């Protein structure tokens, strides 16, 4: 029984169809279909029911899926054990933020590919929240505050941020002095998030309101400099604009708690060595260059 057939079946089962599984695997849909037919032929049972809307597990397929996933994981672990020290191969799928990711994380992933020529790296840059398990990613790099979840997170850097607004906005609407006063202002947000601020050792949580929302920090920065409202942004995005006078810090007596940059992965006993290598490279990169961008290891 071919391990690639097993791996392909697991991807189709998790992705819910041949097309998304082919995208995850980086192969054509015809190859995925051939592997499935071959595996079902060897087992003598139907594992999936296929339709124009996707693929669903049969009762036998649901039972076999967990066994196949464990076999694939064991084989990957065995391969890592016998590889020469430092040598990586296979595939690494990473989700990274669009804001900051292209400038700071992309060079690290490129360096990892250079050091490990047999490793296939696929990176998706987006500021949307990616479901690692449902979408088949090995890990993600996330910036901000880690919400409670079953994911395992490793901090690679600390990020500091602040509230900023344009001088024109402050002149027209004033500057809030407390988190409660902030609720009367136009805030620039990613969605319906809550914001946190420090009052001594106490954390104060507020739910800001505003008419301008975007899922990208650079877009929120543009809105802040245009005078549309107050934005809560990391220092690496705002420092240059504060220095030029295009933005001014507001409510400085109540700073937000420090956020972080993390590598997150699905739960499991031990992270794959390729994830450990990526994490160490990112920490090394933070030590060398992120201090100047508002980061501290």
Short mmCIF file of C-alpha atoms in Angstrom, two decimals:
data_model
loop_
_atom_site.label_atom_id
_atom_site.label_comp_id
_atom_site.label_asym_id
_atom_site.label_seq_id
_atom_site.Cartn_x
_atom_site.Cartn_y
_atom_site.Cartn_z
CA UNK A 1 0.00 0.00 0.00
CA UNK A 2 1.55 3.31 -1.14
CA UNK A 3 1.95 5.88 1.60
CA UNK A 4 1.19 8.67 -0.89
CA UNK A 5 -2.16 7.03 -1.57
CA UNK A 6 -2.85 7.05 2.17
CA UNK A 7 -1.75 10.68 2.49
CA UNK A 8 -3.92 11.67 -0.46
CA UNK A 9 -6.96 9.94 1.03
CA UNK A 10 -6.46 11.78 4.35
CA UNK A 11 -6.18 15.12 2.53
CA UNK A 12 -9.37 14.48 0.53
CA UNK A 13 -11.22 13.41 3.68
CA UNK A 14 -10.09 16.52 5.60
CA UNK A 15 -10.54 18.96 2.72
CA UNK A 16 -13.95 17.59 1.72
CA UNK A 17 -13.18 17.14 -1.95
CA UNK A 18 -10.67 16.26 -4.66
CA UNK A 19 -10.06 19.84 -5.83
CA UNK A 20 -9.08 21.35 -2.46
CA UNK A 21 -6.98 18.28 -1.66
CA UNK A 22 -5.13 18.61 -4.97
CA UNK A 23 -4.41 22.26 -4.10
CA UNK A 24 -3.06 21.26 -0.70
CA UNK A 25 -0.87 18.52 -2.17
CA UNK A 26 0.33 20.56 -5.13
CA UNK A 27 -0.68 17.91 -7.68
CA UNK A 28 -3.38 17.63 -10.36
CA UNK A 29 -6.92 16.46 -9.64
CA UNK A 30 -6.41 13.49 -11.95
CA UNK A 31 -3.48 12.26 -9.85
CA UNK A 32 -5.57 12.56 -6.68
CA UNK A 33 -8.42 10.61 -8.30
CA UNK A 34 -6.07 7.85 -9.50
CA UNK A 35 -4.58 7.46 -6.04
CA UNK A 36 -8.03 7.17 -4.46
CA UNK A 37 -9.18 4.55 -6.98
CA UNK A 38 -5.99 2.54 -6.42
CA UNK A 39 -6.37 2.66 -2.63
CA UNK A 40 -10.02 1.64 -2.71
CA UNK A 41 -9.13 -1.17 -5.12
CA UNK A 42 -6.44 -2.51 -2.78
CA UNK A 43 -8.77 -2.34 0.24
CA UNK A 44 -11.79 -3.66 -1.63
CA UNK A 45 -14.12 -1.07 -0.05
CA UNK A 46 -15.45 2.35 -0.97
CA UNK A 47 -13.91 5.03 1.24
CA UNK A 48 -15.54 8.12 -0.25
CA UNK A 49 -18.75 9.05 -1.99
CA UNK A 50 -18.02 11.63 -4.68
CA UNK A 51 -20.36 14.24 -6.12
CA UNK A 52 -20.11 17.57 -7.91
CA UNK A 53 -20.20 19.25 -4.48
CA UNK A 54 -17.23 17.33 -3.06
CA UNK A 55 -16.47 14.06 -1.32
CA UNK A 56 -17.88 12.55 1.88
CA UNK A 57 -16.54 9.67 3.93
CA UNK A 58 -18.40 6.39 3.92
CA UNK A 59 -18.69 4.48 7.19
CA UNK A 60 -15.64 2.44 6.23
CA UNK A 61 -13.81 5.60 5.17
CA UNK A 62 -14.48 7.32 8.49
CA UNK A 63 -13.03 4.33 10.34
CA UNK A 64 -10.03 4.05 8.03
CA UNK A 65 -9.20 7.80 8.00
CA UNK A 66 -7.81 7.92 11.56
CA UNK A 67 -5.68 4.80 11.00
CA UNK A 68 -4.31 6.22 7.73
CA UNK A 69 -3.47 9.54 9.39
CA UNK A 70 -1.55 7.76 12.17
CA UNK A 71 0.37 5.67 9.63
CA UNK A 72 1.37 8.79 7.69
CA UNK A 73 2.48 10.55 10.88
CA UNK A 74 4.56 7.55 11.96
CA UNK A 75 6.24 7.31 8.57
CA UNK A 76 7.05 11.04 8.63
CA UNK A 77 8.56 10.64 12.09
CA UNK A 78 10.60 7.64 10.95
CA UNK A 79 11.90 9.54 7.93
CA UNK A 80 12.98 12.44 10.13
CA UNK A 81 14.83 10.03 12.41
CA UNK A 82 17.00 8.58 9.65
CA UNK A 83 17.64 11.77 7.68
CA UNK A 84 21.13 13.29 7.90
CA UNK A 85 21.42 15.92 10.63
CA UNK A 86 19.88 19.18 9.47
CA UNK A 87 18.37 17.70 6.28
CA UNK A 88 14.66 18.33 5.74
CA UNK A 89 12.36 17.10 3.00
CA UNK A 90 8.67 16.78 2.26
CA UNK A 91 6.17 19.62 2.37
CA UNK A 92 5.66 22.51 4.78
CA UNK A 93 2.43 24.54 4.48
CA UNK A 94 2.53 27.81 6.40
CA UNK A 95 -0.11 30.51 6.89
CA UNK A 96 1.38 33.96 7.54
CA UNK A 97 -0.06 37.46 7.96
CA UNK A 98 -0.04 39.78 4.97
CA UNK A 99 0.75 42.76 7.20
CA UNK A 100 4.38 42.40 8.29
CA UNK A 101 4.63 38.89 6.85
CA UNK A 102 5.95 39.84 3.42
CA UNK A 103 8.65 42.11 4.83
CA UNK A 104 9.76 40.12 7.90
CA UNK A 105 8.66 36.48 7.64
CA UNK A 106 9.06 35.89 3.90
CA UNK A 107 12.88 36.27 4.02
CA UNK A 108 13.04 33.65 6.79
CA UNK A 109 11.01 31.16 4.77
CA UNK A 110 13.19 31.84 1.73
CA UNK A 111 16.31 31.19 3.82
CA UNK A 112 14.81 27.94 5.08
CA UNK A 113 14.19 26.83 1.47
CA UNK A 114 17.80 27.72 0.59
CA UNK A 115 19.18 25.67 3.46
CA UNK A 116 16.94 22.67 2.73
CA UNK A 117 16.72 22.15 -1.05
CA UNK A 118 14.56 19.00 -0.74
CA UNK A 119 11.89 20.78 1.32
CA UNK A 120 8.79 22.10 -0.50
CA UNK A 121 7.44 25.23 1.21
CA UNK A 122 3.96 26.60 0.44
CA UNK A 123 3.06 29.87 2.17
CA UNK A 124 -0.28 31.67 2.15
CA UNK A 125 -0.09 35.37 3.09
CA UNK A 126 -3.41 36.68 4.36
CA UNK A 127 -4.69 38.67 7.33
CA UNK A 128 -7.77 36.45 7.63
CA UNK A 129 -7.96 33.88 10.41
CA UNK A 130 -6.90 30.53 8.94
CA UNK A 131 -8.28 27.25 10.33
CA UNK A 132 -5.09 25.18 10.35
CA UNK A 133 -6.75 21.80 10.75
CA UNK A 134 -9.63 22.30 8.31
CA UNK A 135 -7.42 23.88 5.64
CA UNK A 136 -4.48 21.51 6.02
CA UNK A 137 -1.70 23.83 7.22
CA UNK A 138 1.24 22.52 9.22
CA UNK A 139 1.57 25.76 11.17
CA UNK A 140 0.85 29.48 11.10
CA UNK A 141 2.71 32.62 12.09
CA UNK A 142 0.35 34.91 13.98
CA UNK A 143 0.79 38.43 15.28
CA UNK A 144 -1.30 39.89 18.10
CA UNK A 145 -3.02 38.19 21.02
CA UNK A 146 -3.50 34.43 21.02
CA UNK A 147 -7.10 33.49 21.77
CA UNK A 148 -7.96 30.40 23.80
CA UNK A 149 -7.90 27.39 21.48
CA UNK A 150 -6.60 23.86 21.20
CA UNK A 151 -3.64 25.05 19.12
CA UNK A 152 -0.11 24.92 20.52
CA UNK A 153 1.69 28.29 20.38
CA UNK A 154 5.37 29.22 20.69
CA UNK A 155 6.16 32.91 21.16
CA UNK A 156 8.93 34.16 18.87
CA UNK A 157 8.82 37.88 19.74
CA UNK A 158 7.03 40.53 21.79
CA UNK A 159 5.22 43.36 20.01
CA UNK A 160 4.42 46.78 21.44
CA UNK A 161 1.71 49.03 20.06
CA UNK A 162 -0.25 52.19 20.78
CA UNK A 163 -3.29 54.24 19.88
CA UNK A 164 -2.66 56.81 17.15
CA UNK A 165 -4.65 59.46 15.29
CA UNK A 166 -3.89 62.26 12.87
CA UNK A 167 -3.41 65.82 14.19
CA UNK A 168 -6.46 66.85 12.15
CA UNK A 169 -8.65 64.24 13.88
CA UNK A 170 -7.43 65.31 17.33
CA UNK A 171 -8.05 68.98 16.51
CA UNK A 172 -11.59 68.24 15.29
CA UNK A 173 -12.66 65.64 17.88
CA UNK A 174 -10.25 65.89 20.79
CA UNK A 175 -8.09 63.19 22.33
CA UNK A 176 -9.50 60.55 24.71
CA UNK A 177 -7.81 60.37 28.09
CA UNK A 178 -9.38 57.13 29.38
CA UNK A 179 -10.67 53.89 27.82
CA UNK A 180 -14.23 54.97 28.64
CA UNK A 181 -13.78 58.24 26.70
CA UNK A 182 -12.52 56.21 23.73
CA UNK A 183 -16.03 54.80 23.27
CA UNK A 184 -17.23 58.21 22.09
CA UNK A 185 -14.70 58.28 19.23
CA UNK A 186 -14.48 56.79 15.75
CA UNK A 187 -12.20 53.76 16.02
CA UNK A 188 -10.56 51.95 13.13
CA UNK A 189 -10.98 48.20 13.56
CA UNK A 190 -10.42 44.84 11.93
CA UNK A 191 -13.90 43.61 12.85
CA UNK A 192 -15.88 43.43 16.07
CA UNK A 193 -12.87 42.94 18.30
CA UNK A 194 -12.35 44.16 21.84
CA UNK A 195 -9.41 46.35 22.83
CA UNK A 196 -7.47 46.08 26.07
CA UNK A 197 -5.57 48.77 27.96
CA UNK A 198 -3.56 48.93 31.16
CA UNK A 199 -4.57 50.96 34.21
CA UNK A 200 -1.62 50.26 36.45
CA UNK A 201 -1.70 46.48 36.89
CA UNK A 202 -5.36 46.23 35.90
CA UNK A 203 -6.46 45.31 32.38
CA UNK A 204 -9.45 47.27 31.08
CA UNK A 205 -11.42 45.81 28.16
CA UNK A 206 -13.57 47.97 25.88
CA UNK A 207 -15.52 47.31 22.71
CA UNK A 208 -14.76 50.21 20.35
CA UNK A 209 -17.12 51.51 17.69
CA UNK A 210 -16.42 52.95 14.25
CA UNK A 211 -17.54 53.14 10.66
CA UNK A 212 -14.24 52.06 9.05
CA UNK A 213 -13.07 48.43 9.19
CA UNK A 214 -10.34 46.55 7.34
CA UNK A 215 -8.59 43.20 7.82
CA UNK A 216 -5.18 44.69 7.09
CA UNK A 217 -2.99 46.87 9.30
CA UNK A 218 -1.65 48.94 6.41
CA UNK A 219 -5.22 49.83 5.40
CA UNK A 220 -6.02 50.92 8.96
CA UNK A 221 -2.83 52.99 9.00
CA UNK A 222 -3.93 54.77 5.81
CA UNK A 223 -7.32 55.53 7.38
CA UNK A 224 -5.66 56.91 10.51
CA UNK A 225 -3.36 59.23 8.57
CA UNK A 226 -6.40 60.40 6.55
CA UNK A 227 -8.06 61.55 9.77
CA UNK A 228 -10.92 59.04 9.79
CA UNK A 229 -10.42 57.85 13.35
CA UNK A 230 -8.20 56.34 16.04
CA UNK A 231 -6.28 53.14 15.35
CA UNK A 232 -4.61 50.62 17.64
CA UNK A 233 -1.52 49.53 15.71
CA UNK A 234 1.90 47.99 16.37
CA UNK A 235 4.86 50.34 16.70
CA UNK A 236 6.58 48.92 13.62
CA UNK A 237 3.72 50.30 11.51
CA UNK A 238 3.35 53.69 13.19
CA UNK A 239 6.82 54.80 14.35
CA UNK A 240 7.79 56.39 11.02
CA UNK A 241 4.50 58.31 10.82
CA UNK A 242 4.71 59.47 14.42
CA UNK A 243 8.26 60.70 13.80
CA UNK A 244 7.12 62.68 10.75
CA UNK A 245 4.15 64.20 12.57
CA UNK A 246 1.54 62.52 10.35
CA UNK A 247 0.22 60.68 13.44
CA UNK A 248 0.25 61.44 17.15
CA UNK A 249 -0.06 58.99 20.07
CA UNK A 250 -3.26 59.31 22.10
CA UNK A 251 -4.35 58.04 25.53
CA UNK A 252 -0.72 57.35 26.43
CA UNK A 253 -1.47 56.90 30.15
CA UNK A 254 -3.32 53.69 29.29
CA UNK A 255 -1.11 51.67 26.90
CA UNK A 256 -2.27 48.36 25.47
CA UNK A 257 -0.65 45.25 26.95
CA UNK A 258 2.21 43.84 24.93
CA UNK A 259 1.18 41.45 22.16
CA UNK A 260 3.35 38.84 20.49
CA UNK A 261 4.37 37.01 17.35
CA UNK A 262 3.80 33.24 17.54
CA UNK A 263 4.22 30.03 15.64
CA UNK A 264 1.04 28.02 16.20
CA UNK A 265 0.41 24.41 15.21
CA UNK A 266 -2.29 21.77 15.63
CA UNK A 267 -2.08 19.71 18.81
CA UNK A 268 0.15 16.65 18.89
CA UNK A 269 2.79 14.99 20.99
CA UNK A 270 5.80 16.55 19.29
CA UNK A 271 6.10 19.16 16.54
CA UNK A 272 7.58 17.97 13.25
CA UNK A 273 11.24 18.84 12.94
CA UNK A 274 10.52 21.17 10.02
CA UNK A 275 8.26 23.25 12.30
CA UNK A 276 10.92 23.30 15.01
CA UNK A 277 13.53 24.44 12.48
CA UNK A 278 11.26 27.21 11.19
CA UNK A 279 10.52 28.37 14.73
CA UNK A 280 14.21 28.56 15.61
CA UNK A 281 14.96 30.48 12.41
CA UNK A 282 12.22 32.98 13.22
CA UNK A 283 13.51 33.46 16.77
CA UNK A 284 17.02 33.97 15.37
CA UNK A 285 15.65 36.54 12.91
CA UNK A 286 13.83 38.34 15.73
CA UNK A 287 17.03 38.49 17.76
CA UNK A 288 18.94 40.04 14.87
CA UNK A 289 16.53 42.43 13.20
CA UNK A 290 13.12 42.85 14.82
CA UNK A 291 14.30 45.02 17.70
CA UNK A 292 14.56 47.96 15.31
CA UNK A 293 10.95 47.36 14.18
CA UNK A 294 9.39 47.54 17.64
CA UNK A 295 10.05 43.93 18.63
CA UNK A 296 11.86 42.46 21.59
CA UNK A 297 12.67 38.73 21.83
#
